Short mmCIF file of C-alpha atoms and ligand atoms in Angstrom, two decimals:
data_model
loop_
_atom_site.label_atom_id
_atom_site.label_comp_id
_atom_site.label_asym_id
_atom_site.label_seq_id
_atom_site.Cartn_x
_atom_site.Cartn_y
_atom_site.Cartn_z
CA MET A 1220 -45.25 48.83 -39.36
CA SER A 1221 -45.17 52.10 -37.46
CA ASP A 1222 -43.85 55.27 -39.08
CA PRO A 1223 -40.09 55.79 -38.87
CA SER A 1224 -38.92 58.14 -36.13
CA PRO A 1225 -38.05 61.71 -37.15
CA PHE A 1226 -34.42 60.78 -36.56
CA LYS A 1227 -34.56 57.97 -39.11
CA SER A 1228 -36.43 60.19 -41.58
CA ARG A 1229 -33.66 62.78 -41.28
CA ARG A 1230 -30.97 60.14 -41.83
CA ASP A 1231 -32.79 58.91 -44.91
CA HIS A 1232 -33.07 62.46 -46.17
CA LEU A 1233 -29.35 63.06 -45.67
CA LEU A 1234 -28.50 59.76 -47.36
CA ALA A 1235 -30.58 60.82 -50.36
CA LYS A 1236 -28.80 64.20 -50.49
CA ILE A 1237 -25.41 62.48 -50.40
CA ALA A 1238 -26.49 60.10 -53.16
CA GLU A 1239 -27.58 63.12 -55.26
CA ARG A 1240 -24.04 64.46 -54.90
CA GLY A 1241 -22.48 61.28 -56.20
CA GLY A 1242 -22.47 59.19 -53.03
CA GLY A 1243 -20.00 58.68 -50.22
CA VAL A 1244 -19.93 58.15 -46.50
CA ALA A 1245 -20.89 60.60 -43.77
CA VAL A 1246 -18.94 60.47 -40.54
CA ILE A 1247 -20.77 62.25 -37.71
CA PRO A 1248 -19.29 61.89 -34.23
CA THR A 1249 -20.99 63.07 -31.09
CA ALA A 1250 -19.33 65.56 -28.71
CA PRO A 1251 -16.42 64.50 -26.51
CA GLU A 1252 -16.67 64.49 -22.75
CA VAL A 1253 -14.73 67.45 -21.33
CA ILE A 1254 -12.78 67.35 -18.09
CA ARG A 1255 -13.53 70.20 -15.68
CA ASN A 1256 -10.74 69.31 -13.29
CA ARG A 1257 -8.95 66.08 -12.37
CA ASP A 1258 -11.49 63.28 -12.82
CA THR A 1259 -14.59 65.49 -12.86
CA HIS A 1260 -16.28 66.28 -16.16
CA TYR A 1261 -18.51 69.11 -17.29
CA ARG A 1262 -22.08 67.96 -17.52
CA TYR A 1263 -22.26 66.05 -20.77
CA ARG A 1264 -24.04 67.56 -23.77
CA HIS A 1265 -24.28 65.58 -27.04
CA ASP A 1266 -23.36 67.13 -30.40
CA SER A 1267 -26.40 68.75 -32.01
CA TYR A 1268 -25.85 67.31 -35.52
CA PHE A 1269 -25.32 63.81 -34.15
CA TYR A 1270 -28.41 64.08 -31.97
CA TYR A 1271 -30.48 65.45 -34.86
CA LEU A 1272 -29.77 62.26 -36.81
CA THR A 1273 -29.90 59.69 -34.01
CA GLY A 1274 -31.73 60.84 -30.87
CA PHE A 1275 -28.87 59.12 -29.04
CA ARG A 1276 -27.50 61.04 -26.04
CA GLU A 1277 -24.63 58.90 -24.77
CA PRO A 1278 -21.03 60.06 -25.17
CA GLU A 1279 -18.42 58.10 -27.17
CA ALA A 1280 -20.51 57.45 -30.24
CA VAL A 1281 -20.32 58.09 -33.98
CA LEU A 1282 -22.81 57.70 -36.80
CA LEU A 1283 -21.64 56.43 -40.19
CA LEU A 1284 -24.00 56.83 -43.13
CA VAL A 1285 -23.05 54.97 -46.26
CA ALA A 1286 -24.94 56.25 -49.30
CA GLY A 1287 -25.27 54.24 -52.47
CA ASN A 1288 -27.31 51.34 -53.80
CA GLU A 1289 -27.68 49.88 -50.36
CA PRO A 1290 -27.70 52.82 -47.98
CA ARG A 1291 -26.73 51.94 -44.43
CA ALA A 1292 -26.83 53.72 -41.09
CA ILE A 1293 -24.25 52.41 -38.64
CA LEU A 1294 -23.88 53.47 -35.01
CA LEU A 1295 -20.78 52.90 -32.98
CA CYS A 1296 -21.37 53.26 -29.25
CA ARG A 1297 -20.17 52.12 -25.86
CA GLU A 1298 -20.63 48.49 -24.96
CA ARG A 1299 -22.62 47.42 -21.94
CA ASP A 1300 -20.31 47.34 -18.91
CA PRO A 1301 -21.82 46.24 -15.58
CA GLU A 1302 -18.92 47.69 -13.60
CA ARG A 1303 -18.97 51.13 -15.31
CA GLU A 1304 -22.76 51.23 -15.24
CA ILE A 1305 -22.61 51.06 -11.41
CA TRP A 1306 -20.66 54.34 -11.50
CA ASP A 1307 -21.97 56.17 -14.55
CA GLY A 1308 -25.38 54.67 -15.23
CA PHE A 1309 -27.14 52.85 -18.02
CA ARG A 1310 -25.66 52.30 -21.47
CA HIS A 1311 -27.70 50.93 -24.32
CA GLY A 1312 -24.92 48.91 -25.84
CA PRO A 1313 -24.82 48.29 -29.61
CA GLU A 1314 -27.47 45.59 -29.71
CA ALA A 1315 -30.23 47.50 -27.91
CA ALA A 1316 -29.22 50.80 -29.53
CA CYS A 1317 -29.49 49.24 -33.00
CA GLU A 1318 -33.09 48.28 -32.41
CA ARG A 1319 -34.27 51.23 -30.36
CA PHE A 1320 -32.75 53.88 -32.67
CA GLU A 1321 -33.71 52.04 -35.88
CA LEU A 1322 -30.21 51.59 -37.28
CA ASP A 1323 -29.02 49.07 -39.82
CA GLU A 1324 -25.98 48.09 -37.77
CA ALA A 1325 -24.40 48.96 -34.46
CA HIS A 1326 -20.97 48.04 -33.11
CA ALA A 1327 -18.75 48.73 -30.15
CA VAL A 1328 -17.06 52.11 -30.47
CA GLY A 1329 -13.69 50.44 -29.86
CA ALA A 1330 -13.99 48.97 -33.36
CA VAL A 1331 -14.20 52.39 -35.02
CA ASP A 1332 -10.78 52.31 -36.74
CA GLU A 1333 -11.42 48.81 -38.04
CA ILE A 1334 -14.83 49.76 -39.39
CA LEU A 1335 -13.53 52.93 -41.04
CA ALA A 1336 -10.84 50.78 -42.67
CA GLU A 1337 -13.57 48.58 -44.13
CA ILE A 1338 -15.87 51.37 -45.25
CA LEU A 1339 -13.59 54.12 -46.58
CA PRO A 1340 -11.83 52.35 -49.50
CA ASP A 1341 -13.33 53.25 -52.89
CA GLN A 1342 -15.85 55.73 -51.47
CA PRO A 1343 -16.23 58.70 -53.84
CA ALA A 1344 -16.30 61.21 -50.97
CA ILE A 1345 -16.43 61.74 -47.23
CA PHE A 1346 -19.00 64.07 -45.68
CA TYR A 1347 -17.57 65.34 -42.43
CA SER A 1348 -17.25 68.50 -40.27
CA LEU A 1349 -13.55 69.13 -40.77
CA GLY A 1350 -12.05 71.38 -38.09
CA HIS A 1351 -14.80 70.88 -35.53
CA ASP A 1352 -13.09 68.27 -33.34
CA ALA A 1353 -9.29 67.99 -33.55
CA ALA A 1354 -9.22 64.45 -32.14
CA TRP A 1355 -11.66 63.29 -34.81
CA ASP A 1356 -9.81 65.17 -37.56
CA HIS A 1357 -6.72 63.20 -36.54
CA ARG A 1358 -8.57 59.88 -36.40
CA LEU A 1359 -10.06 60.37 -39.86
CA THR A 1360 -6.73 61.48 -41.31
CA GLN A 1361 -5.14 58.33 -39.91
CA ALA A 1362 -7.93 56.22 -41.40
CA LEU A 1363 -7.44 57.88 -44.79
CA ASN A 1364 -3.68 57.40 -44.61
CA ALA A 1365 -4.21 53.73 -43.82
CA VAL A 1366 -6.26 53.38 -47.03
CA ARG A 1367 -3.62 55.31 -49.02
CA ALA A 1368 -0.90 53.04 -47.63
CA ASN A 1369 -2.78 50.11 -49.04
CA THR A 1370 -3.42 51.29 -52.59
CA ARG A 1371 -1.27 48.52 -54.07
CA SER A 1372 -4.08 46.14 -53.13
CA GLY A 1373 -6.26 48.15 -55.53
CA ALA A 1374 -8.10 50.27 -52.97
CA THR A 1375 -8.56 54.00 -53.57
CA ALA A 1376 -8.84 56.58 -50.83
CA PRO A 1377 -11.84 58.93 -51.08
CA PRO A 1378 -10.54 61.90 -53.12
CA THR A 1379 -12.93 64.48 -51.69
CA ILE A 1380 -14.07 65.72 -48.29
CA HIS A 1381 -17.30 67.74 -48.24
CA ASP A 1382 -18.45 69.64 -45.19
CA VAL A 1383 -21.50 67.67 -44.07
CA ARG A 1384 -22.74 70.78 -42.27
CA THR A 1385 -23.68 72.45 -45.54
CA LEU A 1386 -26.29 69.72 -46.06
CA LEU A 1387 -27.34 69.42 -42.42
CA ASP A 1388 -27.62 73.16 -41.82
CA GLU A 1389 -30.17 73.50 -44.60
CA MET A 1390 -32.15 70.62 -43.14
CA ARG A 1391 -31.97 72.04 -39.61
CA LEU A 1392 -33.20 75.41 -40.80
CA ILE A 1393 -36.72 74.11 -41.53
CA LYS A 1394 -38.13 72.47 -38.43
CA ASP A 1395 -40.23 69.32 -38.78
CA GLN A 1396 -43.36 68.66 -36.71
CA ALA A 1397 -41.47 66.73 -34.04
CA GLU A 1398 -39.03 69.62 -33.59
CA ILE A 1399 -41.79 72.21 -33.45
CA ALA A 1400 -43.58 70.21 -30.77
CA VAL A 1401 -40.46 70.11 -28.57
CA MET A 1402 -39.71 73.79 -29.19
CA ARG A 1403 -43.24 74.71 -28.13
CA ARG A 1404 -42.81 72.79 -24.88
CA ALA A 1405 -39.40 74.36 -24.25
CA ALA A 1406 -40.90 77.79 -24.89
CA ALA A 1407 -43.80 77.11 -22.51
CA ILE A 1408 -41.41 76.09 -19.72
CA SER A 1409 -39.34 79.25 -20.20
CA VAL A 1410 -42.47 81.40 -20.27
CA GLU A 1411 -43.52 79.98 -16.91
CA ALA A 1412 -40.00 80.56 -15.53
CA HIS A 1413 -40.11 84.24 -16.59
CA ARG A 1414 -43.55 84.64 -15.05
CA GLN A 1415 -42.28 83.31 -11.74
CA ALA A 1416 -39.11 85.41 -11.95
CA MET A 1417 -41.15 88.60 -12.42
CA ARG A 1418 -42.98 87.86 -9.20
CA THR A 1419 -39.82 87.00 -7.27
CA ALA A 1420 -38.06 90.25 -8.16
CA ARG A 1421 -38.31 93.15 -5.72
CA PRO A 1422 -35.95 95.69 -4.19
CA GLY A 1423 -33.26 94.09 -1.99
CA VAL A 1424 -33.27 90.73 -3.78
CA PHE A 1425 -30.02 89.51 -5.36
CA GLU A 1426 -29.82 88.73 -9.06
CA TYR A 1427 -28.77 85.16 -8.25
CA GLU A 1428 -32.01 84.60 -6.38
CA ILE A 1429 -33.88 85.32 -9.60
CA GLU A 1430 -31.47 83.04 -11.47
CA ALA A 1431 -32.35 80.30 -8.97
CA THR A 1432 -36.08 80.88 -9.51
CA LEU A 1433 -35.64 80.60 -13.29
CA GLU A 1434 -33.49 77.52 -13.22
CA GLN A 1435 -35.65 75.80 -10.62
CA ALA A 1436 -38.63 76.37 -12.91
CA PHE A 1437 -36.69 74.86 -15.82
CA ARG A 1438 -35.72 71.72 -13.94
CA ARG A 1439 -39.03 71.27 -12.16
CA ALA A 1440 -40.72 71.15 -15.54
CA GLY A 1441 -38.26 68.54 -16.83
CA ALA A 1442 -35.95 70.71 -18.94
CA GLN A 1443 -32.41 69.39 -18.76
CA ALA A 1444 -30.51 72.68 -18.47
CA PRO A 1445 -30.44 76.36 -19.37
CA ALA A 1446 -29.84 76.65 -23.12
CA TYR A 1447 -27.15 79.30 -22.38
CA PRO A 1448 -25.90 81.08 -19.24
CA SER A 1449 -28.85 82.97 -17.74
CA ILE A 1450 -28.50 86.76 -17.79
CA VAL A 1451 -30.10 88.43 -14.75
CA ALA A 1452 -28.98 92.02 -15.08
CA SER A 1453 -30.25 94.79 -12.81
CA GLY A 1454 -29.61 98.52 -13.09
CA PRO A 1455 -26.36 99.27 -14.96
CA ASN A 1456 -25.74 95.57 -15.61
CA ALA A 1457 -28.58 95.59 -18.15
CA CYS A 1458 -26.27 97.58 -20.44
CA VAL A 1459 -23.68 94.76 -20.41
CA LEU A 1460 -24.92 92.52 -23.18
CA HIS A 1461 -23.42 89.23 -21.96
CA TYR A 1462 -23.58 89.92 -18.22
CA VAL A 1463 -23.64 86.59 -16.35
CA GLU A 1464 -22.17 87.26 -12.89
CA ASN A 1465 -25.70 87.70 -11.51
CA ASP A 1466 -24.43 88.73 -8.08
CA ARG A 1467 -25.76 92.26 -7.57
CA ARG A 1468 -28.44 93.34 -5.14
CA MET A 1469 -31.21 95.16 -7.00
CA ALA A 1470 -32.74 98.40 -5.82
CA ASP A 1471 -36.07 100.15 -6.15
CA GLY A 1472 -36.32 102.38 -9.21
CA GLU A 1473 -34.14 100.12 -11.37
CA LEU A 1474 -34.96 97.91 -14.30
CA LEU A 1475 -34.15 94.21 -14.37
CA LEU A 1476 -33.31 92.54 -17.69
CA ILE A 1477 -33.64 88.75 -17.73
CA ASP A 1478 -32.44 86.79 -20.76
CA ALA A 1479 -32.96 83.12 -19.97
CA GLY A 1480 -34.33 80.03 -21.67
CA CYS A 1481 -34.25 76.32 -21.05
CA GLU A 1482 -33.01 73.46 -23.18
CA LEU A 1483 -35.54 70.67 -23.43
CA ASP A 1484 -34.75 67.37 -25.14
CA GLY A 1485 -31.98 69.03 -27.10
CA TYR A 1486 -33.89 72.19 -28.15
CA ALA A 1487 -33.32 75.75 -26.98
CA SER A 1488 -35.70 78.50 -26.04
CA ASP A 1489 -34.54 82.09 -25.65
CA ILE A 1490 -36.62 84.78 -23.93
CA THR A 1491 -35.78 88.27 -22.69
CA ARG A 1492 -38.02 90.42 -20.57
CA SER A 1493 -37.13 93.77 -18.97
CA PHE A 1494 -39.20 95.16 -16.13
CA PRO A 1495 -39.03 97.49 -13.11
CA VAL A 1496 -37.75 95.90 -9.91
CA GLY A 1497 -40.37 97.84 -7.94
CA GLY A 1498 -43.22 96.82 -10.24
CA ARG A 1499 -43.91 100.25 -11.89
CA PHE A 1500 -42.13 101.79 -14.88
CA ALA A 1501 -40.83 105.32 -14.16
CA GLY A 1502 -40.99 108.01 -16.92
CA PRO A 1503 -37.83 107.52 -19.04
CA GLN A 1504 -37.86 103.77 -18.40
CA ARG A 1505 -41.36 103.64 -19.79
CA ASP A 1506 -40.34 105.77 -22.80
CA ILE A 1507 -37.46 103.47 -23.69
CA TYR A 1508 -39.54 100.38 -22.99
CA GLU A 1509 -42.41 101.48 -25.21
CA LEU A 1510 -39.91 102.34 -27.94
CA VAL A 1511 -38.28 98.90 -27.87
CA LEU A 1512 -41.70 97.27 -27.80
CA ALA A 1513 -42.77 99.28 -30.85
CA ALA A 1514 -39.55 98.19 -32.57
CA GLN A 1515 -40.33 94.58 -31.73
CA TYR A 1516 -43.88 94.86 -33.09
CA ALA A 1517 -42.47 96.32 -36.31
CA ALA A 1518 -40.00 93.43 -36.58
CA ILE A 1519 -42.72 90.85 -35.89
CA ALA A 1520 -44.84 92.34 -38.70
CA GLU A 1521 -41.91 91.75 -41.10
CA THR A 1522 -41.43 88.13 -40.00
CA ARG A 1523 -43.33 86.28 -42.69
CA PRO A 1524 -42.66 84.05 -45.70
CA GLY A 1525 -40.98 85.90 -48.53
CA ALA A 1526 -39.62 88.70 -46.36
CA THR A 1527 -35.84 88.55 -46.24
CA TRP A 1528 -33.88 87.64 -43.14
CA ASN A 1529 -32.90 91.27 -42.65
CA ALA A 1530 -36.38 92.78 -43.02
CA PRO A 1531 -37.29 92.44 -39.31
CA HIS A 1532 -33.97 94.04 -38.35
CA ASP A 1533 -34.44 96.94 -40.76
CA ALA A 1534 -37.96 97.50 -39.43
CA ALA A 1535 -36.79 97.50 -35.80
CA VAL A 1536 -33.90 99.85 -36.53
CA ALA A 1537 -36.14 102.33 -38.34
CA VAL A 1538 -38.48 102.53 -35.33
CA LEU A 1539 -35.59 102.86 -32.89
CA ALA A 1540 -33.92 105.60 -34.95
CA ARG A 1541 -37.11 107.68 -35.06
CA GLY A 1542 -37.74 107.14 -31.32
CA LEU A 1543 -34.21 107.95 -30.23
CA ILE A 1544 -34.41 111.25 -32.14
CA ASP A 1545 -37.81 112.04 -30.60
CA LEU A 1546 -36.43 111.36 -27.10
CA GLY A 1547 -33.50 113.72 -27.78
CA LEU A 1548 -30.89 110.98 -27.50
CA LEU A 1549 -29.87 111.28 -31.16
CA ARG A 1550 -29.75 114.29 -33.42
CA GLY A 1551 -30.44 114.61 -37.12
CA SER A 1552 -32.96 113.10 -39.49
CA VAL A 1553 -34.03 109.46 -39.50
CA ASP A 1554 -32.27 109.04 -42.85
CA THR A 1555 -28.93 110.30 -41.59
CA VAL A 1556 -29.18 108.35 -38.33
CA LEU A 1557 -29.83 105.19 -40.36
CA GLU A 1558 -27.21 105.95 -42.96
CA ASN A 1559 -24.49 106.73 -40.42
CA GLN A 1560 -25.72 103.93 -38.14
CA ASP A 1561 -25.74 106.42 -35.24
CA TYR A 1562 -28.36 104.20 -33.54
CA ARG A 1563 -25.59 101.65 -32.91
CA ARG A 1564 -24.51 103.66 -29.89
CA PHE A 1565 -27.72 102.44 -28.23
CA TYR A 1566 -28.56 99.35 -30.29
CA MET A 1567 -25.41 97.45 -31.21
CA HIS A 1568 -26.66 93.91 -31.81
CA ARG A 1569 -28.86 92.35 -34.44
CA THR A 1570 -32.58 91.73 -34.09
CA GLY A 1571 -32.47 87.94 -34.06
CA HIS A 1572 -30.89 84.63 -34.92
CA TRP A 1573 -32.03 81.16 -35.92
CA LEU A 1574 -33.15 79.07 -32.97
CA GLY A 1575 -33.30 75.30 -32.64
CA LEU A 1576 -30.98 72.64 -31.29
CA ASP A 1577 -28.50 75.44 -30.60
CA VAL A 1578 -29.55 78.79 -29.21
CA HIS A 1579 -27.75 80.44 -32.12
CA ASP A 1580 -28.82 77.75 -34.49
CA ALA A 1581 -27.32 76.38 -37.68
CA GLY A 1582 -28.09 77.85 -41.08
CA ASP A 1583 -26.80 80.51 -43.43
CA TYR A 1584 -28.32 83.98 -43.25
CA LYS A 1585 -27.35 84.85 -46.81
CA GLN A 1586 -27.52 82.90 -50.05
CA GLY A 1587 -25.49 84.02 -53.04
CA GLY A 1588 -24.61 87.19 -51.18
CA GLU A 1589 -28.27 88.17 -50.52
CA TRP A 1590 -30.25 87.92 -47.27
CA ARG A 1591 -32.29 84.75 -47.62
CA PRO A 1592 -36.09 84.82 -47.67
CA LEU A 1593 -37.97 83.49 -44.66
CA GLN A 1594 -39.90 80.25 -45.15
CA PRO A 1595 -42.59 78.45 -43.14
CA GLY A 1596 -41.00 76.15 -40.54
CA MET A 1597 -38.07 78.42 -39.78
CA THR A 1598 -37.66 79.41 -36.13
CA LEU A 1599 -35.91 82.57 -35.04
CA THR A 1600 -35.76 85.10 -32.25
CA ILE A 1601 -37.01 88.69 -32.47
CA GLU A 1602 -35.07 90.71 -29.92
CA PRO A 1603 -34.56 94.44 -30.35
CA GLY A 1604 -33.07 96.40 -27.47
CA CYS A 1605 -31.84 99.78 -26.33
CA TYR A 1606 -28.99 100.35 -23.88
CA VAL A 1607 -28.18 103.80 -22.52
CA ARG A 1608 -24.86 104.11 -20.72
CA PRO A 1609 -24.00 107.18 -18.65
CA ALA A 1610 -22.45 109.96 -20.75
CA ASP A 1611 -22.11 113.74 -20.56
CA ASP A 1612 -24.39 114.31 -23.54
CA ILE A 1613 -27.21 112.09 -22.21
CA PRO A 1614 -29.72 113.40 -19.62
CA GLU A 1615 -29.10 111.60 -16.33
CA ALA A 1616 -32.67 110.32 -16.15
CA PHE A 1617 -31.82 107.94 -19.03
CA TRP A 1618 -28.58 106.58 -17.59
CA ASN A 1619 -28.31 102.83 -17.08
CA ILE A 1620 -31.60 102.01 -18.73
CA GLY A 1621 -31.15 98.75 -20.60
CA VAL A 1622 -34.13 97.14 -22.29
CA ARG A 1623 -34.35 94.08 -24.53
CA ILE A 1624 -37.55 92.26 -25.46
CA GLU A 1625 -37.06 88.84 -27.01
CA ASP A 1626 -39.56 86.30 -28.28
CA ASP A 1627 -39.20 83.08 -30.24
CA ALA A 1628 -41.06 82.98 -33.54
CA LEU A 1629 -42.13 80.20 -35.87
CA VAL A 1630 -42.61 81.33 -39.45
CA THR A 1631 -46.06 80.17 -40.58
CA ALA A 1632 -47.82 80.14 -43.96
CA ASP A 1633 -48.84 83.78 -43.70
CA GLY A 1634 -46.78 85.39 -40.96
CA CYS A 1635 -45.31 84.15 -37.72
CA GLU A 1636 -46.42 82.71 -34.43
CA LEU A 1637 -44.71 83.82 -31.22
CA ILE A 1638 -44.32 80.64 -29.20
CA THR A 1639 -43.18 82.63 -26.15
CA ALA A 1640 -46.07 85.10 -26.15
CA GLY A 1641 -47.26 83.95 -22.71
CA ALA A 1642 -44.59 85.93 -20.87
CA PRO A 1643 -46.07 89.34 -19.84
CA LYS A 1644 -44.82 92.00 -22.23
CA THR A 1645 -46.81 95.21 -22.45
CA VAL A 1646 -46.34 97.79 -19.70
CA ASP A 1647 -49.83 97.05 -18.37
CA GLU A 1648 -49.40 93.28 -18.48
CA ILE A 1649 -46.11 93.47 -16.61
CA GLU A 1650 -47.35 95.93 -13.97
CA GLN A 1651 -50.52 93.93 -13.39
CA TRP A 1652 -48.71 90.61 -13.23
CA MET A 1653 -46.17 91.97 -10.73
CA ALA A 1654 -48.81 93.74 -8.60
CA ALA A 1655 -50.91 90.59 -8.34
CA GLY A 1656 -47.86 88.60 -7.20
CA GLY A 1657 -47.63 90.26 -3.78
CA ASP A 1658 -44.56 89.03 -1.94
CA GLY A 1659 -43.55 86.53 -4.57
CA ALA A 1660 -46.27 83.95 -3.89
N1 LIG B 2315 -29.47 84.63 -25.14
C1 LIG B 2315 -28.65 84.77 -26.26
C2 LIG B 2315 -29.29 85.61 -27.26
O1 LIG B 2315 -30.30 86.21 -26.99
O2 LIG B 2315 -28.86 85.66 -28.37
MN1 MN B 2316 -31.43 85.46 -28.61
MN1 MN B 2317 -31.61 85.77 -25.38
#
């Protein structure tokens, strides 16, 4: 027999965790389809937890995991439908899905209420993401009420609902080999997209043209979508953290900040590069850029097993505080700038986040009130920045300089590996890469 898929291994792991907590049934629906207008839907995206446990990407599906002496994984999904498949495409149907996705049982999703009515009585607990999907909250409440209405037959309704995310988030935090392989491929596609974007940028080009270059590179390489709305922010727009209009014409002498990453087979990548539209960093741009790069190097050095989640952030902030004082943008000592958080005027976000199925991935950052230690297999971003808005007390040469440098890191046994390192990053690398690109070839 071949090895079980990573999806089945994860289900088995979750079933074991539920059994350790006294048993019960996990109810994990996928995401609903969402109407954009009239009969047109937003492009469908499965629920990350559901996908993590099944690998199944069709809408209208739910996974039921029954823990106990005879653990069972049951999928409910759409039935085959020749007429609908002409319009919407292939459906596995329960029979094929059961085999292909290594489940114990699969049924038509229309039978969900009936199957819940069979499974829920006498379960010690339900493991479910209460509050995540109002329609499912209602369905489950109805199913529980149906069991309660029937207690005279001797059935008991599960007395407890646990949030299944507390178990799944801990699992998702440490990536398995299959996940790391996909994340590496997603990272490589995004690296190539950034390389192409750097060579497409030049004075007179619109931000959306760069967005098109990035997203063409994603799709051409087989990624399904951007993992989040691409930020292509030139000049003053680089100081707007979530800028997504991408409709400005860029000019010589400005910086361009690109924060874009693809989603491949359910996994996100997340890269930011900042570079001069004209291909050469001017004085203050170079100063700020080198400062942010030094902050990123300091954060990378603190990204290793045993260091706490906040150590990379503290390291980046210390470098930025010193540098901002040296450049004359902040006054006082490093200690007072850190203590009063004066640096937040120029650096107002944190230095990273977990990365995985979601761009801001699942997982707690603190445990028992303390920043958690990093462990091998965790994946996170390292993304310090510096954003200088026009102000009377800031020399004009610094106005509208916005720099962020973001890489994706895998914590290894003795440090971290940057899986996005192939995107040009030092001043020399960027200038050489852009100069060699000529007219965008
Ligand atoms: N692109 C979203 C982020 O960097 O957090
Ligand atoms: Mn990020
Ligand atoms: Mn980003």
